[in-house]
Amino acid sequence: MVTGTIVAWAVAAPEFVPHLLAGGEHDALEAGGATPMVDTHLALSTFTTPLVGVSAALLAVAVARAATWPARVLAVLGVVGGLGFAVAAPLLAATGNPEVSNLFAAQTLIDVWIIGTSVRVVLSERAARR
């Protein structure tokens, strides 16, 4: 599962370049001008966002299965966040409704899962050394 997540996130990583550059096209977007970076970002994110979200959710489940109840509680956040994030870009592309972009905030739950899991692992390693 870790390898699959690494591959999925590595495939998705190049999409961050047009994502970052799209901000420079704000004026053109407002004026209805050409926005090649925005267009590239939107097209790529339709595929990369599900890769990141679903792989995070699956990894959270895999970690929780091999660990204690705190990992299972954290996994709920990882799964909900991952699935919410995974549907954000495709749903935005399909509906064109800008309110759907609120689903991108589900990535915060993935972040909480990653931080919580990291803290949990560090604490359990420290306890094992004693």
PDB file of C-alpha atoms in Angstrom:
ATOM      1  CA  MET A   1       0.000   0.000   0.000  1.00  0.00           C
ATOM      2  CA  VAL A   2       2.839   2.414   0.787  1.00  0.00           C
ATOM      3  CA  THR A   3       4.380   1.815  -2.633  1.00  0.00           C
ATOM      4  CA  GLY A   4       1.064   2.461  -4.354  1.00  0.00           C
ATOM      5  CA  THR A   5       0.630   5.719  -2.434  1.00  0.00           C
ATOM      6  CA  ILE A   6       4.150   6.828  -3.302  1.00  0.00           C
ATOM      7  CA  VAL A   7       3.525   6.107  -6.986  1.00  0.00           C
ATOM      8  CA  ALA A   8       0.143   7.879  -6.956  1.00  0.00           C
ATOM      9  CA  TRP A   9       1.535  10.964  -5.233  1.00  0.00           C
ATOM     10  CA  ALA A  10       4.608  11.007  -7.510  1.00  0.00           C
ATOM     11  CA  VAL A  11       2.355  10.885 -10.579  1.00  0.00           C
ATOM     12  CA  ALA A  12       0.265  13.730  -9.131  1.00  0.00           C
ATOM     13  CA  ALA A  13       3.225  15.932  -8.096  1.00  0.00           C
ATOM     14  CA  PRO A  14       3.921  17.565 -11.500  1.00  0.00           C
ATOM     15  CA  GLU A  15       0.383  18.996 -11.436  1.00  0.00           C
ATOM     16  CA  PHE A  16       1.565  21.397  -8.734  1.00  0.00           C
ATOM     17  CA  VAL A  17       3.504  23.405 -11.342  1.00  0.00           C
ATOM     18  CA  PRO A  18       0.452  24.579 -13.311  1.00  0.00           C
ATOM     19  CA  HIS A  19      -1.407  24.796  -9.996  1.00  0.00           C
ATOM     20  CA  LEU A  20       1.094  27.364  -8.737  1.00  0.00           C
ATOM     21  CA  LEU A  21       1.366  29.193 -12.054  1.00  0.00           C
ATOM     22  CA  ALA A  22      -2.420  29.459 -12.452  1.00  0.00           C
ATOM     23  CA  GLY A  23      -2.479  32.201  -9.821  1.00  0.00           C
ATOM     24  CA  GLY A  24      -0.636  34.478 -12.244  1.00  0.00           C
ATOM     25  CA  GLU A  25      -3.577  34.304 -14.640  1.00  0.00           C
ATOM     26  CA  HIS A  26      -6.107  35.824 -12.264  1.00  0.00           C
ATOM     27  CA  ASP A  27      -6.555  39.011 -14.299  1.00  0.00           C
ATOM     28  CA  ALA A  28      -6.946  37.082 -17.554  1.00  0.00           C
ATOM     29  CA  LEU A  29      -9.471  34.797 -15.915  1.00  0.00           C
ATOM     30  CA  GLU A  30     -11.558  37.762 -14.735  1.00  0.00           C
ATOM     31  CA  ALA A  31     -11.369  39.394 -18.161  1.00  0.00           C
ATOM     32  CA  GLY A  32     -12.254  36.202 -20.010  1.00  0.00           C
ATOM     33  CA  GLY A  33      -8.816  36.003 -21.624  1.00  0.00           C
ATOM     34  CA  ALA A  34      -6.568  33.052 -22.331  1.00  0.00           C
ATOM     35  CA  THR A  35      -5.639  31.032 -19.242  1.00  0.00           C
ATOM     36  CA  PRO A  36      -3.425  28.147 -20.337  1.00  0.00           C
ATOM     37  CA  MET A  37      -2.117  27.397 -16.829  1.00  0.00           C
ATOM     38  CA  VAL A  38      -5.596  27.464 -15.276  1.00  0.00           C
ATOM     39  CA  ASP A  39      -6.869  25.192 -18.035  1.00  0.00           C
ATOM     40  CA  THR A  40      -3.915  22.809 -17.635  1.00  0.00           C
ATOM     41  CA  HIS A  41      -4.310  22.788 -13.861  1.00  0.00           C
ATOM     42  CA  LEU A  42      -8.031  22.013 -14.075  1.00  0.00           C
ATOM     43  CA  ALA A  43      -7.545  19.263 -16.643  1.00  0.00           C
ATOM     44  CA  LEU A  44      -4.737  17.547 -14.735  1.00  0.00           C
ATOM     45  CA  SER A  45      -6.358  17.890 -11.324  1.00  0.00           C
ATOM     46  CA  THR A  46      -9.377  15.962 -12.573  1.00  0.00           C
ATOM     47  CA  PHE A  47      -7.067  12.925 -12.617  1.00  0.00           C
ATOM     48  CA  THR A  48      -4.492  13.735  -9.936  1.00  0.00           C
ATOM     49  CA  THR A  49      -6.854  14.743  -7.143  1.00  0.00           C
ATOM     50  CA  PRO A  50      -8.581  11.334  -7.121  1.00  0.00           C
ATOM     51  CA  LEU A  51      -5.163   9.638  -7.145  1.00  0.00           C
ATOM     52  CA  VAL A  52      -4.030  11.529  -4.058  1.00  0.00           C
ATOM     53  CA  GLY A  53      -7.344  11.303  -2.218  1.00  0.00           C
ATOM     54  CA  VAL A  54      -8.090   7.641  -2.791  1.00  0.00           C
ATOM     55  CA  SER A  55      -4.515   6.547  -2.106  1.00  0.00           C
ATOM     56  CA  ALA A  56      -4.520   8.528   1.170  1.00  0.00           C
ATOM     57  CA  ALA A  57      -7.797   6.900   2.201  1.00  0.00           C
ATOM     58  CA  LEU A  58      -6.524   3.414   1.365  1.00  0.00           C
ATOM     59  CA  LEU A  59      -3.262   4.023   3.204  1.00  0.00           C
ATOM     60  CA  ALA A  60      -5.161   5.243   6.272  1.00  0.00           C
ATOM     61  CA  VAL A  61      -7.158   2.009   6.275  1.00  0.00           C
ATOM     62  CA  ALA A  62      -4.026  -0.114   5.856  1.00  0.00           C
ATOM     63  CA  VAL A  63      -2.258   1.663   8.720  1.00  0.00           C
ATOM     64  CA  ALA A  64      -5.304   1.353  10.960  1.00  0.00           C
ATOM     65  CA  ARG A  65      -5.590  -2.382  10.349  1.00  0.00           C
ATOM     66  CA  ALA A  66      -2.043  -2.917  11.548  1.00  0.00           C
ATOM     67  CA  ALA A  67      -2.250  -0.686  14.612  1.00  0.00           C
ATOM     68  CA  THR A  68      -4.160   0.242  17.748  1.00  0.00           C
ATOM     69  CA  TRP A  69      -7.441   2.068  18.328  1.00  0.00           C
ATOM     70  CA  PRO A  70      -5.880   5.584  18.061  1.00  0.00           C
ATOM     71  CA  ALA A  71      -4.821   4.658  14.524  1.00  0.00           C
ATOM     72  CA  ARG A  72      -8.384   3.620  13.745  1.00  0.00           C
ATOM     73  CA  VAL A  73      -9.760   6.927  15.029  1.00  0.00           C
ATOM     74  CA  LEU A  74      -7.207   8.821  12.958  1.00  0.00           C
ATOM     75  CA  ALA A  75      -8.013   6.631   9.948  1.00  0.00           C
ATOM     76  CA  VAL A  76     -11.587   7.913   9.919  1.00  0.00           C
ATOM     77  CA  LEU A  77     -10.206  11.398   9.329  1.00  0.00           C
ATOM     78  CA  GLY A  78      -7.874  10.105   6.618  1.00  0.00           C
ATOM     79  CA  VAL A  79     -10.649   8.226   4.829  1.00  0.00           C
ATOM     80  CA  VAL A  80     -13.230  11.022   5.002  1.00  0.00           C
ATOM     81  CA  GLY A  81     -10.641  13.603   3.991  1.00  0.00           C
ATOM     82  CA  GLY A  82      -9.232  11.444   1.221  1.00  0.00           C
ATOM     83  CA  LEU A  83     -12.590  10.654  -0.327  1.00  0.00           C
ATOM     84  CA  GLY A  84     -13.820  14.241  -0.025  1.00  0.00           C
ATOM     85  CA  PHE A  85     -10.650  15.519  -1.667  1.00  0.00           C
ATOM     86  CA  ALA A  86     -10.784  12.795  -4.332  1.00  0.00           C
ATOM     87  CA  VAL A  87     -14.174  13.886  -5.644  1.00  0.00           C
ATOM     88  CA  ALA A  88     -13.506  17.644  -5.526  1.00  0.00           C
ATOM     89  CA  ALA A  89     -11.845  18.223  -8.906  1.00  0.00           C
ATOM     90  CA  PRO A  90     -13.904  15.741 -10.945  1.00  0.00           C
ATOM     91  CA  LEU A  91     -17.125  17.075  -9.444  1.00  0.00           C
ATOM     92  CA  LEU A  92     -16.053  20.656 -10.119  1.00  0.00           C
ATOM     93  CA  ALA A  93     -15.230  19.752 -13.709  1.00  0.00           C
ATOM     94  CA  ALA A  94     -18.527  17.928 -14.188  1.00  0.00           C
ATOM     95  CA  THR A  95     -20.787  20.537 -12.605  1.00  0.00           C
ATOM     96  CA  GLY A  96     -18.910  23.806 -13.086  1.00  0.00           C
ATOM     97  CA  ASN A  97     -20.306  24.824  -9.696  1.00  0.00           C
ATOM     98  CA  PRO A  98     -17.622  26.824  -7.826  1.00  0.00           C
ATOM     99  CA  GLU A  99     -19.182  25.892  -4.464  1.00  0.00           C
ATOM    100  CA  VAL A 100     -17.936  22.336  -5.042  1.00  0.00           C
ATOM    101  CA  SER A 101     -14.398  23.693  -4.576  1.00  0.00           C
ATOM    102  CA  ASN A 102     -15.102  23.684  -0.830  1.00  0.00           C
ATOM    103  CA  LEU A 103     -14.446  19.934  -0.976  1.00  0.00           C
ATOM    104  CA  PHE A 104     -10.746  20.670  -1.526  1.00  0.00           C
ATOM    105  CA  ALA A 105     -10.637  21.659   2.154  1.00  0.00           C
ATOM    106  CA  ALA A 106     -11.086  17.962   2.974  1.00  0.00           C
ATOM    107  CA  GLN A 107      -7.344  17.719   2.436  1.00  0.00           C
ATOM    108  CA  THR A 108      -7.045  19.240   5.899  1.00  0.00           C
ATOM    109  CA  LEU A 109      -8.383  15.979   7.311  1.00  0.00           C
ATOM    110  CA  ILE A 110      -5.664  14.094   5.419  1.00  0.00           C
ATOM    111  CA  ASP A 111      -3.134  16.470   6.969  1.00  0.00           C
ATOM    112  CA  VAL A 112      -4.509  15.824  10.462  1.00  0.00           C
ATOM    113  CA  TRP A 113      -4.317  12.067   9.808  1.00  0.00           C
ATOM    114  CA  ILE A 114      -0.677  12.341   8.618  1.00  0.00           C
ATOM    115  CA  ILE A 115       0.363  14.481  11.581  1.00  0.00           C
ATOM    116  CA  GLY A 116      -1.540  12.340  14.077  1.00  0.00           C
ATOM    117  CA  THR A 117      -0.102   9.135  12.647  1.00  0.00           C
ATOM    118  CA  SER A 118       3.404  10.582  12.734  1.00  0.00           C
ATOM    119  CA  VAL A 119       3.022  11.615  16.370  1.00  0.00           C
ATOM    120  CA  ARG A 120       1.569   8.209  17.223  1.00  0.00           C
ATOM    121  CA  VAL A 121       4.517   6.405  15.588  1.00  0.00           C
ATOM    122  CA  VAL A 122       7.122   8.605  17.275  1.00  0.00           C
ATOM    123  CA  LEU A 123       5.517   8.145  20.687  1.00  0.00           C
ATOM    124  CA  SER A 124       5.272   4.372  20.294  1.00  0.00           C
ATOM    125  CA  GLU A 125       8.936   4.175  19.205  1.00  0.00           C
ATOM    126  CA  ARG A 126       9.995   6.189  22.240  1.00  0.00           C
ATOM    127  CA  ALA A 127       7.966   3.918  24.508  1.00  0.00           C
ATOM    128  CA  ALA A 128       9.529   0.825  22.913  1.00  0.00           C
ATOM    129  CA  ARG A 129      13.042   2.131  23.601  1.00  0.00           C
ATOM    130  CA  ARG A 130      12.361   2.368  27.337  1.00  0.00           C
TER     131      ARG A 130
END
